[in-house]
mmCIF file of C-alpha atoms in Angstrom:
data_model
loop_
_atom_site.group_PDB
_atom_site.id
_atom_site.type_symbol
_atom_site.label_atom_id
_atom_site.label_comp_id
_atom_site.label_asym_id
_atom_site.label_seq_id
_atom_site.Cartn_x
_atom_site.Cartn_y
_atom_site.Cartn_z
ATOM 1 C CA UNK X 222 0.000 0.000 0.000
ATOM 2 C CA UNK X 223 3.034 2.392 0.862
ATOM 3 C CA UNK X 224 3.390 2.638 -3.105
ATOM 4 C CA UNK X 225 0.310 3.156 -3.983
ATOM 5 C CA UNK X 226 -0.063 6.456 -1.077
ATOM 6 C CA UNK X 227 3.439 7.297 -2.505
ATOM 7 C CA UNK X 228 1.467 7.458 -6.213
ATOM 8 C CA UNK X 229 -1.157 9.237 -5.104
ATOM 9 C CA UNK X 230 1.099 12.125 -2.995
ATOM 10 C CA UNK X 231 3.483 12.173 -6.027
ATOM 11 C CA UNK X 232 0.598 12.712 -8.594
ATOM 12 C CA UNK X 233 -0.983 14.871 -6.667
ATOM 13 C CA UNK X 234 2.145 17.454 -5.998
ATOM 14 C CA UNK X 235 3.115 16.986 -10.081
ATOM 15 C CA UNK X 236 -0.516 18.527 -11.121
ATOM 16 C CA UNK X 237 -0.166 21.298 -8.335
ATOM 17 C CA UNK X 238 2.662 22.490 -8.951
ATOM 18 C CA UNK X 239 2.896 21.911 -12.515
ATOM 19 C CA UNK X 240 -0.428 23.407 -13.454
ATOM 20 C CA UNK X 241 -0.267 25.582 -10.296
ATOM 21 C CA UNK X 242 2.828 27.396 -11.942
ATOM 22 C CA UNK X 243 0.276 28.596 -15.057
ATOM 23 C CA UNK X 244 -2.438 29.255 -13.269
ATOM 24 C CA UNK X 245 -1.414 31.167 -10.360
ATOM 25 C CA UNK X 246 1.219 32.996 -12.013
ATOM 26 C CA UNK X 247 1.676 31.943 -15.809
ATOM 27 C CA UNK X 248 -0.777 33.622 -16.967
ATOM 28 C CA UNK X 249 -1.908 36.216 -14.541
ATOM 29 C CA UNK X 250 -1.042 40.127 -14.243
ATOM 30 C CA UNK X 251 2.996 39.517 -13.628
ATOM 31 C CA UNK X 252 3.544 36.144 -15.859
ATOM 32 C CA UNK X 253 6.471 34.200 -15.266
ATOM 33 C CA UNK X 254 6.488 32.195 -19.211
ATOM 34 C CA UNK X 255 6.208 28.950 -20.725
ATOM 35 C CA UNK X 256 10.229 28.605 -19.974
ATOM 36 C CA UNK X 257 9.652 29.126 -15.904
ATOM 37 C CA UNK X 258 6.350 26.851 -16.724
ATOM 38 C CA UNK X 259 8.116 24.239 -18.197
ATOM 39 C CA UNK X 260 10.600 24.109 -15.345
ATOM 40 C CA UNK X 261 7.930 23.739 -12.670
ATOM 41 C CA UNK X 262 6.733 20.469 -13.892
ATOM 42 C CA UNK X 263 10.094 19.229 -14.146
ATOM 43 C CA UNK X 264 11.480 20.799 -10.504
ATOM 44 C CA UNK X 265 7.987 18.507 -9.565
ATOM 45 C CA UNK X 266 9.186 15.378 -11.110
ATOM 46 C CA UNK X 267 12.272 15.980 -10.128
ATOM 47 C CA UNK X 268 11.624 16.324 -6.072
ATOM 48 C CA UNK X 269 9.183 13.853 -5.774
ATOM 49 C CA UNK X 270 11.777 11.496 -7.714
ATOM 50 C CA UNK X 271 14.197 11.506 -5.313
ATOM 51 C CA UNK X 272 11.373 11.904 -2.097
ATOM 52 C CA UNK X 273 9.534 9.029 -2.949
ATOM 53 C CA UNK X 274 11.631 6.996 -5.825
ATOM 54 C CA UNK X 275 12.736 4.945 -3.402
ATOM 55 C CA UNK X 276 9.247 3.878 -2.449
ATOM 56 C CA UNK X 277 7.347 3.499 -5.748
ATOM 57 C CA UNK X 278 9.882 4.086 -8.192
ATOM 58 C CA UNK X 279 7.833 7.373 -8.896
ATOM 59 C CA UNK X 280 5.678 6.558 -11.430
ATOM 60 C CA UNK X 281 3.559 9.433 -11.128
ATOM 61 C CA UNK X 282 2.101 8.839 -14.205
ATOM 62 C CA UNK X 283 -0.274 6.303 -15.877
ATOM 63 C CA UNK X 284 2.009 6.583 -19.345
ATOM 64 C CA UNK X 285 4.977 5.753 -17.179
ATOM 65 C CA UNK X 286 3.194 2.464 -15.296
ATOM 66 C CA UNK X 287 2.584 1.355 -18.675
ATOM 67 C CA UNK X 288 6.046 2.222 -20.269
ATOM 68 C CA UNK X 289 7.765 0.317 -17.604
ATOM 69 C CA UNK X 290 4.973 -2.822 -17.310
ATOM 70 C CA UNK X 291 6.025 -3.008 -21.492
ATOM 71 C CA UNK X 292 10.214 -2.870 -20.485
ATOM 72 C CA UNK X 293 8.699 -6.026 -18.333
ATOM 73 C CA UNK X 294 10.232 -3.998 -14.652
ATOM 74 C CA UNK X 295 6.373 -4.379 -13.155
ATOM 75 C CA UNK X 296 4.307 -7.165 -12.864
ATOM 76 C CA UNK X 297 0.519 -7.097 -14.454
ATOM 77 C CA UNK X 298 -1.090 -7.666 -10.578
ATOM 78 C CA UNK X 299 0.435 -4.079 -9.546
ATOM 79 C CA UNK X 300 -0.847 -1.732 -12.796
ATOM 80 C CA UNK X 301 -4.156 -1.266 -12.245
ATOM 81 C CA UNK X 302 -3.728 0.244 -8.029
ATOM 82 C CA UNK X 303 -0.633 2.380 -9.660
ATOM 83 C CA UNK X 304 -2.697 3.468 -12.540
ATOM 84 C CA UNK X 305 -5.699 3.989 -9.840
ATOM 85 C CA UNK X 306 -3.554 5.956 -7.545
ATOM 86 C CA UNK X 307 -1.854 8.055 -10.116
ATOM 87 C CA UNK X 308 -5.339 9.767 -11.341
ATOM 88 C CA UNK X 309 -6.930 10.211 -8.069
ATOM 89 C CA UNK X 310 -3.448 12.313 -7.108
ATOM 90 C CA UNK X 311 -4.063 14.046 -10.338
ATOM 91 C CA UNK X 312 -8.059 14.837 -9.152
ATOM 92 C CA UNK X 313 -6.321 15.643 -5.855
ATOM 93 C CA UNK X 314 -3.832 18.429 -6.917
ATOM 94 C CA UNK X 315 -6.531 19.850 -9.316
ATOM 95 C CA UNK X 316 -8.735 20.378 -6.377
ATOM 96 C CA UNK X 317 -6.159 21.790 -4.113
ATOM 97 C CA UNK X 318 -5.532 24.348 -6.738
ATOM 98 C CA UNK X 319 -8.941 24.842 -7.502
ATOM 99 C CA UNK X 320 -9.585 25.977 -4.187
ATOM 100 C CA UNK X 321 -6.295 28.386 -3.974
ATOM 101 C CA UNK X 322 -7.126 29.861 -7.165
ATOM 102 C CA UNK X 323 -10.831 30.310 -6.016
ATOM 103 C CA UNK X 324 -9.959 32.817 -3.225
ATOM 104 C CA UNK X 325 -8.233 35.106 -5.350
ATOM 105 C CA UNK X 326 -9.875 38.210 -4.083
ATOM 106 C CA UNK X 327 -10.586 39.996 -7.504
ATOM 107 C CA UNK X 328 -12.683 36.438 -8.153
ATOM 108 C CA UNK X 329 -11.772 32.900 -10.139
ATOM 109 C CA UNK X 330 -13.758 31.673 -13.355
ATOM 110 C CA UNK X 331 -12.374 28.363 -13.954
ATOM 111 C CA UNK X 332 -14.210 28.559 -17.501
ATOM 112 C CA UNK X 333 -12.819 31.394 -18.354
ATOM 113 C CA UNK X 334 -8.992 31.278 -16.897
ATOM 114 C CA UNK X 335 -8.559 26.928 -16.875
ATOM 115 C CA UNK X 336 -6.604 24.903 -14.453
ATOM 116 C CA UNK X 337 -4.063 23.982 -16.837
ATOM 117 C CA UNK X 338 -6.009 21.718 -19.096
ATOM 118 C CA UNK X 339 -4.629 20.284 -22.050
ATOM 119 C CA UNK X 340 -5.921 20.765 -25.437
ATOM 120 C CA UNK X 341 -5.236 21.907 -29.260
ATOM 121 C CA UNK X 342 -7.470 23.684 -32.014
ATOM 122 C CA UNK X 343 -8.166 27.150 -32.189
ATOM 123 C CA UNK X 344 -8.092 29.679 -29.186
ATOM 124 C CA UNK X 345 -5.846 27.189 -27.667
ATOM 125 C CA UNK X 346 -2.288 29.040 -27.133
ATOM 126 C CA UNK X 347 -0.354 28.548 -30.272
ATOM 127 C CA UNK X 348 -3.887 27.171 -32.078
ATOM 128 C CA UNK X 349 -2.299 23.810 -33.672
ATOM 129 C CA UNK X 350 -4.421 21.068 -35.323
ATOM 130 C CA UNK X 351 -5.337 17.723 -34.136
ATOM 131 C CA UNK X 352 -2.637 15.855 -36.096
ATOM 132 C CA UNK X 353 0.226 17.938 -35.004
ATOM 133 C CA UNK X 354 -1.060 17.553 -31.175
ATOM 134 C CA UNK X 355 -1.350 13.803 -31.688
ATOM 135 C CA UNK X 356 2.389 13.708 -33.385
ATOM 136 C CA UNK X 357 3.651 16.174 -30.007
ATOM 137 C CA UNK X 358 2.312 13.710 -27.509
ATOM 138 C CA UNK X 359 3.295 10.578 -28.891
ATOM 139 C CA UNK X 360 6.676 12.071 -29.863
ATOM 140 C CA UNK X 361 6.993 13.296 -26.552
ATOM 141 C CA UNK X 362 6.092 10.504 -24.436
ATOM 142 C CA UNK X 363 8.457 8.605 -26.158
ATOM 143 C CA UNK X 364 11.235 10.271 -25.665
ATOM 144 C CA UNK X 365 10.235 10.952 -21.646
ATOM 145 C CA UNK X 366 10.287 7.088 -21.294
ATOM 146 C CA UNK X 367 13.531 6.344 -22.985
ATOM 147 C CA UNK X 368 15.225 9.014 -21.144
ATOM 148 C CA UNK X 369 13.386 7.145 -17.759
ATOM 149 C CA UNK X 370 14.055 3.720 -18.753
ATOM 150 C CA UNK X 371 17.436 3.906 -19.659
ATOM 151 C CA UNK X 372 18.626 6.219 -16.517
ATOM 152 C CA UNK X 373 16.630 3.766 -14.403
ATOM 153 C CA UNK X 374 18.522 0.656 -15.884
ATOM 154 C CA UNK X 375 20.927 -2.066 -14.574
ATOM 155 C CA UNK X 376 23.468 -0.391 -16.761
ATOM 156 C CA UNK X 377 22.438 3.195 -16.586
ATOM 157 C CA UNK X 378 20.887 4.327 -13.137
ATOM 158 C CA UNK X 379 23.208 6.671 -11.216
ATOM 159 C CA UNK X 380 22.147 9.185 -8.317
ATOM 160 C CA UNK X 381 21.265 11.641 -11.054
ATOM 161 C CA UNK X 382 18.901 9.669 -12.621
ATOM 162 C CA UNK X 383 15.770 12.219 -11.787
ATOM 163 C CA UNK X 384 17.266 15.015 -12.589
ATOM 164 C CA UNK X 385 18.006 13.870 -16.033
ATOM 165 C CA UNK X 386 14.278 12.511 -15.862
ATOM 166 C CA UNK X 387 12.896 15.987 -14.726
ATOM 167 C CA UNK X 388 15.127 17.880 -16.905
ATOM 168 C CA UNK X 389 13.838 15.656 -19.780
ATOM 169 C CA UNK X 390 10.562 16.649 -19.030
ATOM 170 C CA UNK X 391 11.780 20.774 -19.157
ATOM 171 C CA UNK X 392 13.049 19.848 -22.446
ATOM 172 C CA UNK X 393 9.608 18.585 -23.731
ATOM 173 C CA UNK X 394 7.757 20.988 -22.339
ATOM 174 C CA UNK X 395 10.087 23.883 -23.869
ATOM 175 C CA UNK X 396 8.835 22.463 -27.244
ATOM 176 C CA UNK X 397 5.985 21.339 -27.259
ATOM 177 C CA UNK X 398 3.853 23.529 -24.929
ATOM 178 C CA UNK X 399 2.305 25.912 -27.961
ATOM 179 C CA UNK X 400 1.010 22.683 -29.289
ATOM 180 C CA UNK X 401 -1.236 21.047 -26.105
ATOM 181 C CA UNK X 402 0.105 22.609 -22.925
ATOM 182 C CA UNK X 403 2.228 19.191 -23.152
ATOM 183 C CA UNK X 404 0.555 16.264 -21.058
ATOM 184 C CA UNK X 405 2.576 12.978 -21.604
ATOM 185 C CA UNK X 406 0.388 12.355 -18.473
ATOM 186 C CA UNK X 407 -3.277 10.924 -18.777
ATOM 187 C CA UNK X 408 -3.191 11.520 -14.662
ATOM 188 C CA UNK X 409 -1.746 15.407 -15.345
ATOM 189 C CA UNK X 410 -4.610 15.994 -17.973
ATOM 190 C CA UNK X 411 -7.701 13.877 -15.948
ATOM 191 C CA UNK X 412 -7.504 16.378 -13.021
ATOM 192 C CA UNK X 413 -7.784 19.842 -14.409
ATOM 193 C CA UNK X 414 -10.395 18.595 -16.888
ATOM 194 C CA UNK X 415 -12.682 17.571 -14.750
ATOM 195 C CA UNK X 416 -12.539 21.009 -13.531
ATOM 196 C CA UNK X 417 -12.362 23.089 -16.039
ATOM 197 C CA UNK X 418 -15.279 21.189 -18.265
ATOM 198 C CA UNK X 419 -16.520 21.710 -21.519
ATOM 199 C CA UNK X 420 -13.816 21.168 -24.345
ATOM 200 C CA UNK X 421 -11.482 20.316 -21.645
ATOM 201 C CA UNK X 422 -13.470 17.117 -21.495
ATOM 202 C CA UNK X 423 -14.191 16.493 -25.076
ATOM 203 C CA UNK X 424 -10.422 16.203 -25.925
ATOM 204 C CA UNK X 425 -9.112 14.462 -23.068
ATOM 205 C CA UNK X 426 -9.451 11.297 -25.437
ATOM 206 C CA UNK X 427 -6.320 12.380 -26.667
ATOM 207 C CA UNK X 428 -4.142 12.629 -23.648
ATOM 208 C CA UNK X 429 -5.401 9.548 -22.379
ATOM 209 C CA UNK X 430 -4.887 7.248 -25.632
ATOM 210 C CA UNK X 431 -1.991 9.169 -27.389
ATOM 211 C CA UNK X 432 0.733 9.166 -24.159
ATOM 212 C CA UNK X 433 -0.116 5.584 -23.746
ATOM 213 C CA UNK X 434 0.687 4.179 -26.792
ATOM 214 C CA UNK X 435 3.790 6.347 -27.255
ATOM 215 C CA UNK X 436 5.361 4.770 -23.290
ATOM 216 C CA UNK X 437 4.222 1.534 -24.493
ATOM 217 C CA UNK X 438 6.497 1.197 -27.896
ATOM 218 C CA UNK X 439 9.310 2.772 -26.196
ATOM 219 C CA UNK X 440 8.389 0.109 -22.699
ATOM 220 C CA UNK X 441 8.801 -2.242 -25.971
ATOM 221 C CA UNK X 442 12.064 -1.328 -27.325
ATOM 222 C CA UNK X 443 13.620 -2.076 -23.849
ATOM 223 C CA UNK X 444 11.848 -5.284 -23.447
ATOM 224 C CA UNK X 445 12.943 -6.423 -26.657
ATOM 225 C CA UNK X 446 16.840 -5.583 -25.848
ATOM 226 C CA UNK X 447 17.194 -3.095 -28.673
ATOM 227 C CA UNK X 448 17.472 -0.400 -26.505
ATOM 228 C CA UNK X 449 19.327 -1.984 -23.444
ATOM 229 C CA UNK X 450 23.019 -2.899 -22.814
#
């Protein structure tokens, strides 16, 4: 059970912080940019790497479960409570941040300002189509799990393992936020849509699917040797 609580906390800090970092102060009256955005949701992964790693493995992430289940590091009996942790954390931090960003004084429309939802189409940030936000998220998840795989293998882990793994996920957000906000996290992109609603909702298909199938071929290239020593 001490994984599963480690999950959920893990999760739950990730989509605070992460999405926290756009909401609160990304996009209000003193923004702090996509760059200082991008490096809040890798800082995240990066602490609760090394607070809880040692526990779970930190996970924090459904795509992840998956990626490392395919690299066959995770037996089939333990997916389904990480995968369950991982997007009540993600419900978790949404509401926590909900409720911070719902006593600014001056008043909170979550309809109108989000809570970091992902998305793509028109009046989304950079306003990029469907197929380019399918090729960022399965682009992107892929690379995020071969950067975690291989610093987490026999032949590759070291003590700076999650900071290359956080600093991997800077790098991918850095690119690819113009294009959906960058999820490579069904658990990241569950929480804020349930909050925010309305389109949120209606494209979370994506984020859910896309991430999964992208950790799953690169869980599959380690599995099949062609990416391990």
């Amino acid at each position: 059970m001490n994984k599963y609580v480690a999950e959920f906390i893990g999760t739950a800090v990730l989509v605070l912080f992460g999405c926290g970092s756009a909401v609160l102060t990304g996009y209000g009256s003193a923004p702090i940019g996509m760059l200082a955005i991008a490096f809040a949701f890798g800082l995240a992964v990066t602490s609760m790497a090394y607070g809880i790693g040692h526990v779970s493995g930190c996970h924090i992430n459904p795509a992840v479960t998956i990626g490392v289940w395919a690299a066959g590091r995770l037996p089939t009996s333990e997916v389904p409570m990480y995968i369950v942790a991982q997007v009540l954390g993600g419900i978790a931090g949404a509401a926590i941040l909900f409720v911070i960003a719902s006593g600014k004084l001056a008043g909170f429309d979550v309809a109108t300002s989000g809570l970091g939802q992902n998305g793509w189409g028109e009046g989304y940030i950079g306003g990029y189509g469907l197929g380019a936000a399918i090729v960022a998220e399965l682009v992107g998840t892929f690379v995020f799990l071969v950067v975690i795989l291989g610093s987490t293998s026999k032949a590759g882990i070291t003590q700076a393992a999650g900071l290359a793994i956080g600093l991997s996920l800077v790098m991918i957000h850095i690119v690819f936020i113009p294009v959906t906000g960058v999820s490579v996290n069904p658990a990241r992109s569950i929480g804020p849509a349930l909050f925010a609603g309305g389109k949120a909702i209606s494209q979370l298909w994506l984020f859910i699917v896309v991430p999964l199938v992208g950790a799953y071929l690169a869980g599959l290239l380690f599995k099949l040797k062609v990416l391990e020593d």
